[in-house]
PDB file of C-alpha atoms in Angstrom:
ATOM      1  CA  MET P   1      29.012   2.980 -28.208  1.00 59.00           C
ATOM      2  CA  HIS P   2      31.554   0.278 -28.870  1.00 72.00           C
ATOM      3  CA  ASP P   3      33.261  -0.518 -32.196  1.00 75.00           C
ATOM      4  CA  ASP P   4      30.928  -3.453 -32.750  1.00 83.00           C
ATOM      5  CA  GLY P   5      27.829  -1.221 -32.618  1.00 85.00           C
ATOM      6  CA  THR P   6      26.730  -2.306 -29.175  1.00 91.00           C
ATOM      7  CA  ALA P   7      26.138  -0.396 -25.957  1.00 93.00           C
ATOM      8  CA  SER P   8      27.090  -1.708 -22.561  1.00 95.00           C
ATOM      9  CA  ILE P   9      24.341  -1.178 -20.008  1.00 96.00           C
ATOM     10  CA  SER P  10      23.010  -2.475 -16.720  1.00 96.00           C
ATOM     11  CA  VAL P  11      19.404  -3.626 -16.285  1.00 96.00           C
ATOM     12  CA  ASN P  12      18.183  -4.389 -12.768  1.00 95.00           C
ATOM     13  CA  GLY P  13      21.738  -4.872 -11.608  1.00 94.00           C
ATOM     14  CA  GLU P  14      22.744  -7.176 -14.454  1.00 94.00           C
ATOM     15  CA  HIS P  15      25.190  -6.224 -17.130  1.00 95.00           C
ATOM     16  CA  ARG P  16      23.984  -6.493 -20.721  1.00 93.00           C
ATOM     17  CA  ARG P  17      25.161  -5.646 -24.167  1.00 94.00           C
ATOM     18  CA  VAL P  18      22.511  -4.290 -26.503  1.00 93.00           C
ATOM     19  CA  ARG P  19      22.333  -2.832 -29.984  1.00 92.00           C
ATOM     20  CA  ALA P  20      23.392   0.795 -29.920  1.00 89.00           C
ATOM     21  CA  GLY P  21      20.827   3.422 -30.883  1.00 90.00           C
ATOM     22  CA  MET P  22      17.739   1.597 -29.678  1.00 94.00           C
ATOM     23  CA  THR P  23      15.016   3.345 -27.707  1.00 95.00           C
ATOM     24  CA  ILE P  24      14.050   2.344 -24.187  1.00 95.00           C
ATOM     25  CA  ALA P  25      10.740   1.005 -25.493  1.00 94.00           C
ATOM     26  CA  GLU P  26      12.673  -1.209 -27.908  1.00 95.00           C
ATOM     27  CA  LEU P  27      14.891  -2.360 -25.073  1.00 95.00           C
ATOM     28  CA  ALA P  28      11.848  -3.321 -23.013  1.00 94.00           C
ATOM     29  CA  LEU P  29      10.351  -5.269 -25.923  1.00 93.00           C
ATOM     30  CA  GLU P  30      13.666  -7.022 -26.507  1.00 93.00           C
ATOM     31  CA  LEU P  31      13.619  -8.082 -22.853  1.00 93.00           C
ATOM     32  CA  GLY P  32      10.128  -9.491 -23.374  1.00 92.00           C
ATOM     33  CA  LEU P  33       8.431  -6.722 -21.408  1.00 91.00           C
ATOM     34  CA  GLU P  34       5.322  -4.761 -22.275  1.00 88.00           C
ATOM     35  CA  PRO P  35       6.417  -1.098 -22.018  1.00 87.00           C
ATOM     36  CA  THR P  36       2.953  -0.015 -20.850  1.00 85.00           C
ATOM     37  CA  ARG P  37       3.138  -2.291 -17.787  1.00 86.00           C
ATOM     38  CA  VAL P  38       6.490  -1.223 -16.389  1.00 91.00           C
ATOM     39  CA  ALA P  39       8.190   1.881 -15.075  1.00 95.00           C
ATOM     40  CA  VAL P  40      11.731   2.697 -16.023  1.00 96.00           C
ATOM     41  CA  GLU P  41      14.416   4.522 -14.104  1.00 96.00           C
ATOM     42  CA  ARG P  42      17.515   5.509 -16.021  1.00 96.00           C
ATOM     43  CA  ASN P  43      20.564   6.606 -14.049  1.00 96.00           C
ATOM     44  CA  LEU P  44      18.319   7.272 -11.023  1.00 94.00           C
ATOM     45  CA  GLU P  45      15.871   9.449 -13.002  1.00 95.00           C
ATOM     46  CA  VAL P  46      12.375   8.214 -13.832  1.00 95.00           C
ATOM     47  CA  VAL P  47      11.805   8.121 -17.584  1.00 96.00           C
ATOM     48  CA  PRO P  48       8.259   9.324 -18.341  1.00 94.00           C
ATOM     49  CA  ARG P  49       6.318   6.571 -20.069  1.00 91.00           C
ATOM     50  CA  SER P  50       5.327   8.973 -22.825  1.00 91.00           C
ATOM     51  CA  THR P  51       8.983   9.307 -23.830  1.00 94.00           C
ATOM     52  CA  LEU P  52       9.998   5.623 -23.798  1.00 93.00           C
ATOM     53  CA  ASN P  53       9.643   5.608 -27.572  1.00 93.00           C
ATOM     54  CA  GLU P  54      12.027   8.525 -27.943  1.00 94.00           C
ATOM     55  CA  VAL P  55      14.778   8.222 -25.353  1.00 94.00           C
ATOM     56  CA  LEU P  56      17.774   6.330 -26.700  1.00 94.00           C
ATOM     57  CA  VAL P  57      19.740   3.800 -24.700  1.00 95.00           C
ATOM     58  CA  GLU P  58      23.265   5.064 -24.199  1.00 94.00           C
ATOM     59  CA  ASP P  59      26.463   3.285 -23.366  1.00 94.00           C
ATOM     60  CA  GLY P  60      26.934   3.061 -19.590  1.00 95.00           C
ATOM     61  CA  ASP P  61      23.242   3.545 -18.761  1.00 96.00           C
ATOM     62  CA  ASP P  62      21.990   1.999 -15.559  1.00 97.00           C
ATOM     63  CA  PHE P  63      18.338   0.952 -15.775  1.00 96.00           C
ATOM     64  CA  GLU P  64      15.870  -0.177 -13.161  1.00 96.00           C
ATOM     65  CA  ILE P  65      12.695  -1.622 -14.641  1.00 95.00           C
ATOM     66  CA  VAL P  66       9.919  -2.254 -12.149  1.00 95.00           C
ATOM     67  CA  THR P  67       6.319  -3.296 -11.999  1.00 93.00           C
ATOM     68  CA  PHE P  68       3.610  -3.876  -9.386  1.00 93.00           C
ATOM     69  CA  VAL P  69       3.767  -7.151  -7.482  1.00 92.00           C
ATOM     70  CA  GLY P  70       1.844  -8.507  -4.534  1.00 91.00           C
ATOM     71  CA  GLY P  71       2.583  -6.752  -1.281  1.00 90.00           C
ATOM     72  CA  GLY P  72       1.031  -5.609   1.976  1.00 84.00           C
TER      73      GLY P  72
ATOM     74  CA  MET W   1     -27.856   4.014   4.357  1.00 69.00           C
ATOM     75  CA  ILE W   2     -24.933   4.798   2.121  1.00 84.00           C
ATOM     76  CA  ASP W   3     -21.873   5.170   4.298  1.00 93.00           C
ATOM     77  CA  THR W   4     -18.866   6.184   2.277  1.00 96.00           C
ATOM     78  CA  TRP W   5     -15.489   7.569   3.198  1.00 97.00           C
ATOM     79  CA  THR W   6     -13.332   9.867   1.153  1.00 97.00           C
ATOM     80  CA  VAL W   7      -9.582  10.072   0.813  1.00 97.00           C
ATOM     81  CA  ALA W   8      -7.935  12.739  -1.326  1.00 96.00           C
ATOM     82  CA  GLY W   9     -11.213  13.401  -3.122  1.00 95.00           C
ATOM     83  CA  ARG W  10     -11.907   9.749  -3.960  1.00 95.00           C
ATOM     84  CA  SER W  11     -14.903   8.115  -2.295  1.00 97.00           C
ATOM     85  CA  PHE W  12     -15.125   4.462  -1.362  1.00 97.00           C
ATOM     86  CA  THR W  13     -17.832   2.266   0.135  1.00 97.00           C
ATOM     87  CA  SER W  14     -15.602  -0.517   1.421  1.00 98.00           C
ATOM     88  CA  ARG W  15     -13.601   0.349   4.521  1.00 98.00           C
ATOM     89  CA  LEU W  16     -11.404  -2.697   4.211  1.00 98.00           C
ATOM     90  CA  ILE W  17      -8.150  -2.324   2.300  1.00 98.00           C
ATOM     91  CA  VAL W  18      -6.312  -5.562   1.704  1.00 97.00           C
ATOM     92  CA  GLY W  19      -2.757  -6.412   0.772  1.00 95.00           C
ATOM     93  CA  THR W  20      -1.737  -8.685  -2.065  1.00 95.00           C
ATOM     94  CA  GLY W  21       1.280 -10.379  -0.489  1.00 92.00           C
ATOM     95  CA  LYS W  22       1.795 -13.892   0.905  1.00 93.00           C
ATOM     96  CA  TYR W  23      -1.028 -15.590  -1.008  1.00 93.00           C
ATOM     97  CA  LYS W  24      -0.536 -19.105  -2.371  1.00 93.00           C
ATOM     98  CA  SER W  25      -1.603 -18.038  -5.846  1.00 93.00           C
ATOM     99  CA  PHE W  26      -2.913 -15.065  -7.781  1.00 94.00           C
ATOM    100  CA  GLU W  27      -6.246 -16.883  -8.060  1.00 94.00           C
ATOM    101  CA  GLN W  28      -6.550 -17.180  -4.295  1.00 95.00           C
ATOM    102  CA  ASN W  29      -5.526 -13.566  -3.905  1.00 95.00           C
ATOM    103  CA  ALA W  30      -8.148 -12.356  -6.363  1.00 96.00           C
ATOM    104  CA  ALA W  31     -10.845 -14.478  -4.693  1.00 97.00           C
ATOM    105  CA  ALA W  32      -9.912 -13.044  -1.289  1.00 97.00           C
ATOM    106  CA  VAL W  33     -10.111  -9.474  -2.599  1.00 97.00           C
ATOM    107  CA  GLU W  34     -13.548 -10.265  -3.973  1.00 97.00           C
ATOM    108  CA  ALA W  35     -14.718 -11.884  -0.732  1.00 98.00           C
ATOM    109  CA  ALA W  36     -13.386  -8.932   1.273  1.00 98.00           C
ATOM    110  CA  GLY W  37     -15.352  -6.559  -0.925  1.00 98.00           C
ATOM    111  CA  ALA W  38     -12.199  -4.453  -1.089  1.00 98.00           C
ATOM    112  CA  GLU W  39     -12.051  -1.504  -3.465  1.00 97.00           C
ATOM    113  CA  ILE W  40      -8.406  -0.742  -2.729  1.00 97.00           C
ATOM    114  CA  VAL W  41      -5.467  -3.156  -2.627  1.00 97.00           C
ATOM    115  CA  THR W  42      -1.906  -2.423  -1.667  1.00 96.00           C
ATOM    116  CA  VAL W  43       0.822  -3.479  -4.066  1.00 96.00           C
ATOM    117  CA  ALA W  44       4.605  -3.423  -3.940  1.00 95.00           C
ATOM    118  CA  VAL W  45       7.003  -2.058  -6.526  1.00 94.00           C
ATOM    119  CA  ARG W  46       9.722  -4.516  -7.517  1.00 94.00           C
ATOM    120  CA  ARG W  47      12.129  -5.254 -10.331  1.00 94.00           C
ATOM    121  CA  VAL W  48      10.567  -7.117 -13.246  1.00 92.00           C
ATOM    122  CA  ASN W  49      11.676 -10.687 -13.697  1.00 88.00           C
ATOM    123  CA  ILE W  50      13.886 -10.390 -16.770  1.00 88.00           C
ATOM    124  CA  ALA W  51      14.805 -14.065 -16.652  1.00 87.00           C
ATOM    125  CA  ASP W  52      11.150 -15.014 -17.138  1.00 88.00           C
ATOM    126  CA  PRO W  53       9.224 -11.981 -18.430  1.00 83.00           C
ATOM    127  CA  LYS W  54       6.171 -13.995 -19.474  1.00 85.00           C
ATOM    128  CA  GLN W  55       5.304 -14.997 -15.917  1.00 86.00           C
ATOM    129  CA  PRO W  56       1.756 -14.051 -14.920  1.00 88.00           C
ATOM    130  CA  MET W  57       1.401 -10.654 -13.288  1.00 89.00           C
ATOM    131  CA  LEU W  58      -0.801  -9.428 -10.478  1.00 91.00           C
ATOM    132  CA  SER W  59      -2.688  -7.156 -12.875  1.00 90.00           C
ATOM    133  CA  ASP W  60      -3.741 -10.207 -14.913  1.00 91.00           C
ATOM    134  CA  PHE W  61      -5.807 -11.290 -11.898  1.00 95.00           C
ATOM    135  CA  ILE W  62      -6.747  -8.079 -10.102  1.00 94.00           C
ATOM    136  CA  ASP W  63      -7.821  -5.464 -12.620  1.00 93.00           C
ATOM    137  CA  PRO W  64      -6.384  -2.033 -11.788  1.00 92.00           C
ATOM    138  CA  ARG W  65      -9.251  -0.410 -13.693  1.00 92.00           C
ATOM    139  CA  LYS W  66     -11.729  -1.898 -11.215  1.00 94.00           C
ATOM    140  CA  ILE W  67      -9.696  -2.059  -8.013  1.00 95.00           C
ATOM    141  CA  THR W  68      -7.594   0.909  -6.934  1.00 95.00           C
ATOM    142  CA  TYR W  69      -3.950  -0.077  -6.654  1.00 95.00           C
ATOM    143  CA  LEU W  70      -2.250   1.607  -3.719  1.00 96.00           C
ATOM    144  CA  PRO W  71       1.496   1.276  -4.270  1.00 96.00           C
ATOM    145  CA  ASN W  72       3.469   0.898  -1.057  1.00 96.00           C
ATOM    146  CA  THR W  73       7.074   1.434  -0.044  1.00 96.00           C
ATOM    147  CA  ALA W  74       7.435  -1.758   1.968  1.00 93.00           C
ATOM    148  CA  GLY W  75      11.070  -2.580   2.523  1.00 93.00           C
ATOM    149  CA  CYS W  76      12.221   1.049   2.442  1.00 96.00           C
ATOM    150  CA  PHE W  77      14.275   2.212   5.402  1.00 97.00           C
ATOM    151  CA  THR W  78      15.064   5.775   4.315  1.00 97.00           C
ATOM    152  CA  ALA W  79      13.010   8.669   2.964  1.00 97.00           C
ATOM    153  CA  GLU W  80      15.097   8.612  -0.220  1.00 97.00           C
ATOM    154  CA  ASP W  81      14.382   4.937  -0.926  1.00 96.00           C
ATOM    155  CA  ALA W  82      10.678   5.455  -0.341  1.00 97.00           C
ATOM    156  CA  ILE W  83      10.502   8.534  -2.561  1.00 97.00           C
ATOM    157  CA  ARG W  84      12.447   6.799  -5.329  1.00 96.00           C
ATOM    158  CA  THR W  85      10.064   3.848  -5.153  1.00 96.00           C
ATOM    159  CA  LEU W  86       6.968   6.032  -5.302  1.00 97.00           C
ATOM    160  CA  ARG W  87       8.243   8.104  -8.201  1.00 96.00           C
ATOM    161  CA  LEU W  88       8.506   4.849 -10.137  1.00 95.00           C
ATOM    162  CA  ALA W  89       5.112   3.728  -8.852  1.00 95.00           C
ATOM    163  CA  ARG W  90       3.548   6.936 -10.091  1.00 94.00           C
ATOM    164  CA  GLU W  91       4.994   6.284 -13.528  1.00 93.00           C
ATOM    165  CA  ALA W  92       3.930   2.631 -13.518  1.00 90.00           C
ATOM    166  CA  GLY W  93       0.382   3.332 -12.394  1.00 88.00           C
ATOM    167  CA  GLY W  94      -0.205   6.881 -13.462  1.00 85.00           C
ATOM    168  CA  TRP W  95      -1.745   8.014 -10.166  1.00 88.00           C
ATOM    169  CA  THR W  96      -0.616   9.923  -7.127  1.00 95.00           C
ATOM    170  CA  LEU W  97      -2.474   8.161  -4.290  1.00 96.00           C
ATOM    171  CA  VAL W  98       0.197   6.070  -2.575  1.00 97.00           C
ATOM    172  CA  LYS W  99       1.012   4.402   0.701  1.00 97.00           C
ATOM    173  CA  LEU W 100       4.159   5.613   2.393  1.00 98.00           C
ATOM    174  CA  GLU W 101       5.963   3.511   4.937  1.00 97.00           C
ATOM    175  CA  VAL W 102       9.500   4.120   6.071  1.00 98.00           C
ATOM    176  CA  LEU W 103      10.649   1.397   8.397  1.00 97.00           C
ATOM    177  CA  GLY W 104      13.025   1.808  11.306  1.00 96.00           C
ATOM    178  CA  GLU W 105      14.433  -1.683  11.560  1.00 94.00           C
ATOM    179  CA  ALA W 106      13.732  -5.174  10.288  1.00 93.00           C
ATOM    180  CA  LYS W 107      12.842  -6.946  13.524  1.00 93.00           C
ATOM    181  CA  THR W 108       9.757  -4.918  14.415  1.00 93.00           C
ATOM    182  CA  LEU W 109       9.181  -3.110  11.099  1.00 94.00           C
ATOM    183  CA  TYR W 110       8.271  -0.211  13.359  1.00 96.00           C
ATOM    184  CA  PRO W 111       8.071   3.067  11.434  1.00 97.00           C
ATOM    185  CA  ASP W 112      10.906   5.567  11.542  1.00 97.00           C
ATOM    186  CA  MET W 113       8.818   8.667  12.154  1.00 97.00           C
ATOM    187  CA  ILE W 114      11.584  11.181  11.455  1.00 97.00           C
ATOM    188  CA  GLU W 115      12.208   9.715   8.001  1.00 97.00           C
ATOM    189  CA  THR W 116       8.474   9.212   7.475  1.00 98.00           C
ATOM    190  CA  LEU W 117       7.729  12.859   8.179  1.00 98.00           C
ATOM    191  CA  ARG W 118      10.561  13.999   5.937  1.00 98.00           C
ATOM    192  CA  ALA W 119       9.354  11.785   3.100  1.00 98.00           C
ATOM    193  CA  THR W 120       5.759  12.985   3.552  1.00 98.00           C
ATOM    194  CA  GLU W 121       6.826  16.609   3.176  1.00 98.00           C
ATOM    195  CA  ILE W 122       8.794  15.925   0.004  1.00 98.00           C
ATOM    196  CA  LEU W 123       6.114  13.717  -1.553  1.00 98.00           C
ATOM    197  CA  ALA W 124       3.372  16.254  -0.873  1.00 98.00           C
ATOM    198  CA  LYS W 125       5.472  18.957  -2.545  1.00 97.00           C
ATOM    199  CA  GLU W 126       5.922  16.685  -5.571  1.00 97.00           C
ATOM    200  CA  GLY W 127       2.167  16.318  -5.919  1.00 97.00           C
ATOM    201  CA  PHE W 128       1.751  12.902  -4.327  1.00 98.00           C
ATOM    202  CA  GLU W 129      -1.184  12.076  -2.065  1.00 98.00           C
ATOM    203  CA  PRO W 130       0.448   9.883   0.566  1.00 98.00           C
ATOM    204  CA  MET W 131      -1.502   7.693   2.958  1.00 98.00           C
ATOM    205  CA  VAL W 132       1.041   7.247   5.710  1.00 98.00           C
ATOM    206  CA  TYR W 133       1.818   4.236   7.899  1.00 98.00           C
ATOM    207  CA  CYS W 134       2.881   5.567  11.269  1.00 98.00           C
ATOM    208  CA  ALA W 135       3.406   5.001  14.951  1.00 97.00           C
ATOM    209  CA  ASP W 136       0.405   5.237  17.281  1.00 96.00           C
ATOM    210  CA  ASP W 137       1.588   8.702  18.284  1.00 97.00           C
ATOM    211  CA  PRO W 138      -1.041  11.483  18.188  1.00 97.00           C
ATOM    212  CA  ILE W 139       1.570  14.247  17.941  1.00 97.00           C
ATOM    213  CA  ALA W 140       3.418  12.601  15.058  1.00 97.00           C
ATOM    214  CA  ALA W 141       0.074  11.924  13.381  1.00 97.00           C
ATOM    215  CA  LYS W 142      -0.809  15.608  13.535  1.00 98.00           C
ATOM    216  CA  LYS W 143       2.569  16.567  12.100  1.00 98.00           C
ATOM    217  CA  LEU W 144       2.057  14.129   9.218  1.00 98.00           C
ATOM    218  CA  GLU W 145      -1.318  15.660   8.499  1.00 98.00           C
ATOM    219  CA  ASP W 146       0.181  19.151   8.524  1.00 98.00           C
ATOM    220  CA  ALA W 147       2.904  17.921   6.162  1.00 98.00           C
ATOM    221  CA  GLY W 148       0.368  16.721   3.601  1.00 97.00           C
ATOM    222  CA  ALA W 149      -0.607  13.165   4.528  1.00 98.00           C
ATOM    223  CA  VAL W 150      -4.040  12.438   3.041  1.00 98.00           C
ATOM    224  CA  ALA W 151      -4.646   9.614   5.522  1.00 98.00           C
ATOM    225  CA  ILE W 152      -3.070   8.622   8.810  1.00 98.00           C
ATOM    226  CA  MET W 153      -2.457   4.902   9.230  1.00 98.00           C
ATOM    227  CA  PRO W 154      -1.212   3.978  12.686  1.00 98.00           C
ATOM    228  CA  LEU W 155      -0.169   0.438  13.394  1.00 97.00           C
ATOM    229  CA  GLY W 156      -2.320  -1.633  15.735  1.00 97.00           C
ATOM    230  CA  ALA W 157       0.622  -3.949  16.378  1.00 96.00           C
ATOM    231  CA  PRO W 158       3.765  -4.895  14.419  1.00 95.00           C
ATOM    232  CA  ILE W 159       3.271  -5.732  10.733  1.00 94.00           C
ATOM    233  CA  GLY W 160       2.361  -9.382  10.268  1.00 93.00           C
ATOM    234  CA  SER W 161       2.118 -10.039  14.028  1.00 96.00           C
ATOM    235  CA  GLY W 162      -1.635 -10.600  14.263  1.00 96.00           C
ATOM    236  CA  LEU W 163      -1.584  -9.347  17.850  1.00 97.00           C
ATOM    237  CA  GLY W 164      -4.593  -7.063  17.521  1.00 97.00           C
ATOM    238  CA  LEU W 165      -4.827  -3.437  18.623  1.00 97.00           C
ATOM    239  CA  GLN W 166      -2.361  -2.943  21.440  1.00 96.00           C
ATOM    240  CA  ASN W 167      -2.947   0.740  22.032  1.00 94.00           C
ATOM    241  CA  ARG W 168      -6.608   1.559  21.681  1.00 96.00           C
ATOM    242  CA  VAL W 169      -6.353   4.767  23.681  1.00 97.00           C
ATOM    243  CA  MET W 170      -3.761   6.288  21.348  1.00 97.00           C
ATOM    244  CA  ILE W 171      -5.613   5.144  18.227  1.00 97.00           C
ATOM    245  CA  ARG W 172      -8.717   6.876  19.589  1.00 98.00           C
ATOM    246  CA  LEU W 173      -6.762  10.056  20.337  1.00 98.00           C
ATOM    247  CA  ILE W 174      -5.441  10.066  16.780  1.00 98.00           C
ATOM    248  CA  VAL W 175      -8.997   9.650  15.441  1.00 98.00           C
ATOM    249  CA  GLU W 176     -10.266  12.529  17.583  1.00 97.00           C
ATOM    250  CA  ASN W 177      -7.488  14.867  16.430  1.00 96.00           C
ATOM    251  CA  ALA W 178      -7.422  14.027  12.736  1.00 97.00           C
ATOM    252  CA  LYS W 179      -9.125  15.920   9.936  1.00 97.00           C
ATOM    253  CA  VAL W 180      -8.097  13.279   7.390  1.00 98.00           C
ATOM    254  CA  PRO W 181      -9.144   9.601   7.417  1.00 98.00           C
ATOM    255  CA  VAL W 182      -7.519   7.338   9.995  1.00 98.00           C
ATOM    256  CA  LEU W 183      -7.037   3.664   9.162  1.00 98.00           C
ATOM    257  CA  VAL W 184      -5.460   1.026  11.331  1.00 98.00           C
ATOM    258  CA  ASP W 185      -2.679  -0.470   9.265  1.00 96.00           C
ATOM    259  CA  ALA W 186      -0.982  -3.617  10.536  1.00 94.00           C
ATOM    260  CA  GLY W 187      -1.493  -5.818  13.543  1.00 96.00           C
ATOM    261  CA  VAL W 188      -5.006  -7.110  12.919  1.00 97.00           C
ATOM    262  CA  GLY W 189      -5.179 -10.868  13.507  1.00 97.00           C
ATOM    263  CA  THR W 190      -8.834 -11.755  13.338  1.00 98.00           C
ATOM    264  CA  ALA W 191     -12.251 -10.282  12.651  1.00 98.00           C
ATOM    265  CA  SER W 192     -12.818  -8.947  16.172  1.00 98.00           C
ATOM    266  CA  ASP W 193      -9.616  -6.889  15.880  1.00 98.00           C
ATOM    267  CA  ALA W 194     -10.994  -5.249  12.746  1.00 98.00           C
ATOM    268  CA  ALA W 195     -14.253  -4.561  14.576  1.00 98.00           C
ATOM    269  CA  VAL W 196     -12.351  -2.994  17.480  1.00 98.00           C
ATOM    270  CA  ALA W 197     -10.553  -0.634  15.105  1.00 98.00           C
ATOM    271  CA  MET W 198     -13.841   0.429  13.560  1.00 98.00           C
ATOM    272  CA  GLU W 199     -15.551   0.814  16.951  1.00 98.00           C
ATOM    273  CA  LEU W 200     -12.818   3.281  17.873  1.00 98.00           C
ATOM    274  CA  GLY W 201     -14.032   5.460  15.018  1.00 98.00           C
ATOM    275  CA  CYS W 202     -11.377   4.632  12.449  1.00 98.00           C
ATOM    276  CA  ASP W 203     -12.386   5.210   8.847  1.00 98.00           C
ATOM    277  CA  GLY W 204     -10.998   1.883   7.732  1.00 98.00           C
ATOM    278  CA  VAL W 205      -8.616  -0.990   8.281  1.00 98.00           C
ATOM    279  CA  LEU W 206      -5.738  -2.215   6.151  1.00 98.00           C
ATOM    280  CA  MET W 207      -4.559  -5.794   6.469  1.00 97.00           C
ATOM    281  CA  ASN W 208      -2.692  -8.484   4.593  1.00 96.00           C
ATOM    282  CA  THR W 209      -1.331 -11.341   6.690  1.00 95.00           C
ATOM    283  CA  ALA W 210      -4.487 -11.903   8.731  1.00 97.00           C
ATOM    284  CA  ILE W 211      -6.274 -12.943   5.560  1.00 97.00           C
ATOM    285  CA  ALA W 212      -3.403 -14.458   3.586  1.00 96.00           C
ATOM    286  CA  GLU W 213      -2.177 -16.683   6.433  1.00 96.00           C
ATOM    287  CA  ALA W 214      -5.604 -17.847   7.590  1.00 97.00           C
ATOM    288  CA  ARG W 215      -6.266 -21.549   7.025  1.00 97.00           C
ATOM    289  CA  ASP W 216      -9.029 -20.500   4.642  1.00 97.00           C
ATOM    290  CA  PRO W 217      -8.081 -17.038   3.353  1.00 97.00           C
ATOM    291  CA  ILE W 218     -11.267 -16.540   1.375  1.00 98.00           C
ATOM    292  CA  MET W 219     -13.492 -17.316   4.347  1.00 98.00           C
ATOM    293  CA  MET W 220     -11.362 -15.045   6.521  1.00 98.00           C
ATOM    294  CA  ALA W 221     -11.743 -12.273   3.943  1.00 98.00           C
ATOM    295  CA  ARG W 222     -15.504 -12.606   4.379  1.00 98.00           C
ATOM    296  CA  ALA W 223     -15.089 -12.562   8.145  1.00 98.00           C
ATOM    297  CA  MET W 224     -12.999  -9.394   7.954  1.00 98.00           C
ATOM    298  CA  LYS W 225     -15.577  -7.720   5.754  1.00 98.00           C
ATOM    299  CA  ALA W 226     -18.258  -8.565   8.316  1.00 98.00           C
ATOM    300  CA  GLY W 227     -15.993  -7.473  11.196  1.00 98.00           C
ATOM    301  CA  VAL W 228     -15.292  -4.104   9.622  1.00 98.00           C
ATOM    302  CA  GLU W 229     -18.956  -3.573   8.819  1.00 98.00           C
ATOM    303  CA  SER W 230     -20.205  -4.581  12.271  1.00 98.00           C
ATOM    304  CA  GLY W 231     -17.589  -2.415  13.972  1.00 98.00           C
ATOM    305  CA  ARG W 232     -18.554   0.518  11.812  1.00 98.00           C
ATOM    306  CA  LEU W 233     -22.267   0.043  12.530  1.00 97.00           C
ATOM    307  CA  ALA W 234     -21.596  -0.265  16.260  1.00 98.00           C
ATOM    308  CA  TYR W 235     -19.591   2.955  16.158  1.00 98.00           C
ATOM    309  CA  LEU W 236     -22.348   4.798  14.326  1.00 97.00           C
ATOM    310  CA  ALA W 237     -25.032   3.303  16.580  1.00 97.00           C
ATOM    311  CA  GLY W 238     -23.243   4.559  19.680  1.00 97.00           C
ATOM    312  CA  ARG W 239     -22.507   1.916  22.264  1.00 95.00           C
ATOM    313  CA  MET W 240     -24.153   1.841  25.714  1.00 95.00           C
ATOM    314  CA  GLY W 241     -22.349   3.226  28.690  1.00 95.00           C
ATOM    315  CA  LYS W 242     -20.351   0.903  30.906  1.00 94.00           C
ATOM    316  CA  ARG W 243     -21.467   0.208  34.483  1.00 94.00           C
ATOM    317  CA  MET W 244     -19.705  -1.476  37.319  1.00 95.00           C
ATOM    318  CA  TYR W 245     -22.738  -3.526  38.401  1.00 95.00           C
ATOM    319  CA  ALA W 246     -25.702  -5.305  36.880  1.00 93.00           C
ATOM    320  CA  ASP W 247     -28.794  -3.573  35.529  1.00 92.00           C
ATOM    321  CA  PRO W 248     -31.673  -5.988  34.897  1.00 91.00           C
ATOM    322  CA  SER W 249     -33.119  -6.147  31.430  1.00 93.00           C
ATOM    323  CA  SER W 250     -36.535  -7.387  32.589  1.00 93.00           C
ATOM    324  CA  PRO W 251     -38.923  -5.150  34.547  1.00 92.00           C
ATOM    325  CA  LEU W 252     -38.813  -5.450  38.311  1.00 89.00           C
ATOM    326  CA  ALA W 253     -42.480  -4.447  38.590  1.00 92.00           C
ATOM    327  CA  GLY W 254     -45.047  -7.253  38.439  1.00 92.00           C
ATOM    328  CA  LEU W 255     -42.744  -9.921  39.816  1.00 90.00           C
ATOM    329  CA  ILE W 256     -44.762 -12.856  41.155  1.00 91.00           C
TER     330      ILE W 256
END
């Protein structure tokens, strides 16, 4: 956490600054995403959907947030 | 006659699995799935669009509660990438039936069978049920089955090539050796190719480009449905033997 109460994270390869202490579900909502329609990887580990409401975003976290798209 | 096939304990009536890539719109895609009568569609796993999160999503048009989503690993060139992708897919979808493909190189998209086999072993141990895209190699196919593949999916020709089944003999050998379903995955160009795959005794056919890049994708989806069904019926009916010379269909007796 930084002095200004923010955490510095990466989401899908892009750097972002977010409010410190938020959960991953809150992060998803802040990004405009429906947490039940995405899957989240945090520092190369899948975060179980059932825990998105509990796991806190920490400074330096690297997130990949994915969903299903058209493909063959 | 109810003719179903079963993969990893799930039974399906349709033997045509279709992809959801390359369509002009989600509407067209959904209409093609409907026309194909498909019960399973393949989907890819990709980063969400954070810049525009309110964009329509595939699941708004093709309902995953009605159509089984089969997440793929298209674009993965190592076992690790494929496994990482499918772990996320399992979390996104909540199911373990997946399509594994580990590609060897971009030009042919030919499978890397060493990486594919390695990934199959790991995925099976983690509780996945992988349907596996593979080379038309009966020995490799057997090894995949032993490693835990729930379906063997040899290519008929390179992905997106539309060249039709190039190696019917090997596809047939794979069918004869397999105890799990065999589906031709990739290479189908038109309805007769789908029929050929089914006449060889395959349990199903998976295709994307042949429908999506047809001039009229929805009509081609219908054609593919008919091709798969006619090939299946012909296989079950048992084709006539081949002869070198003619054999008249009308009686020779009573000729005037």
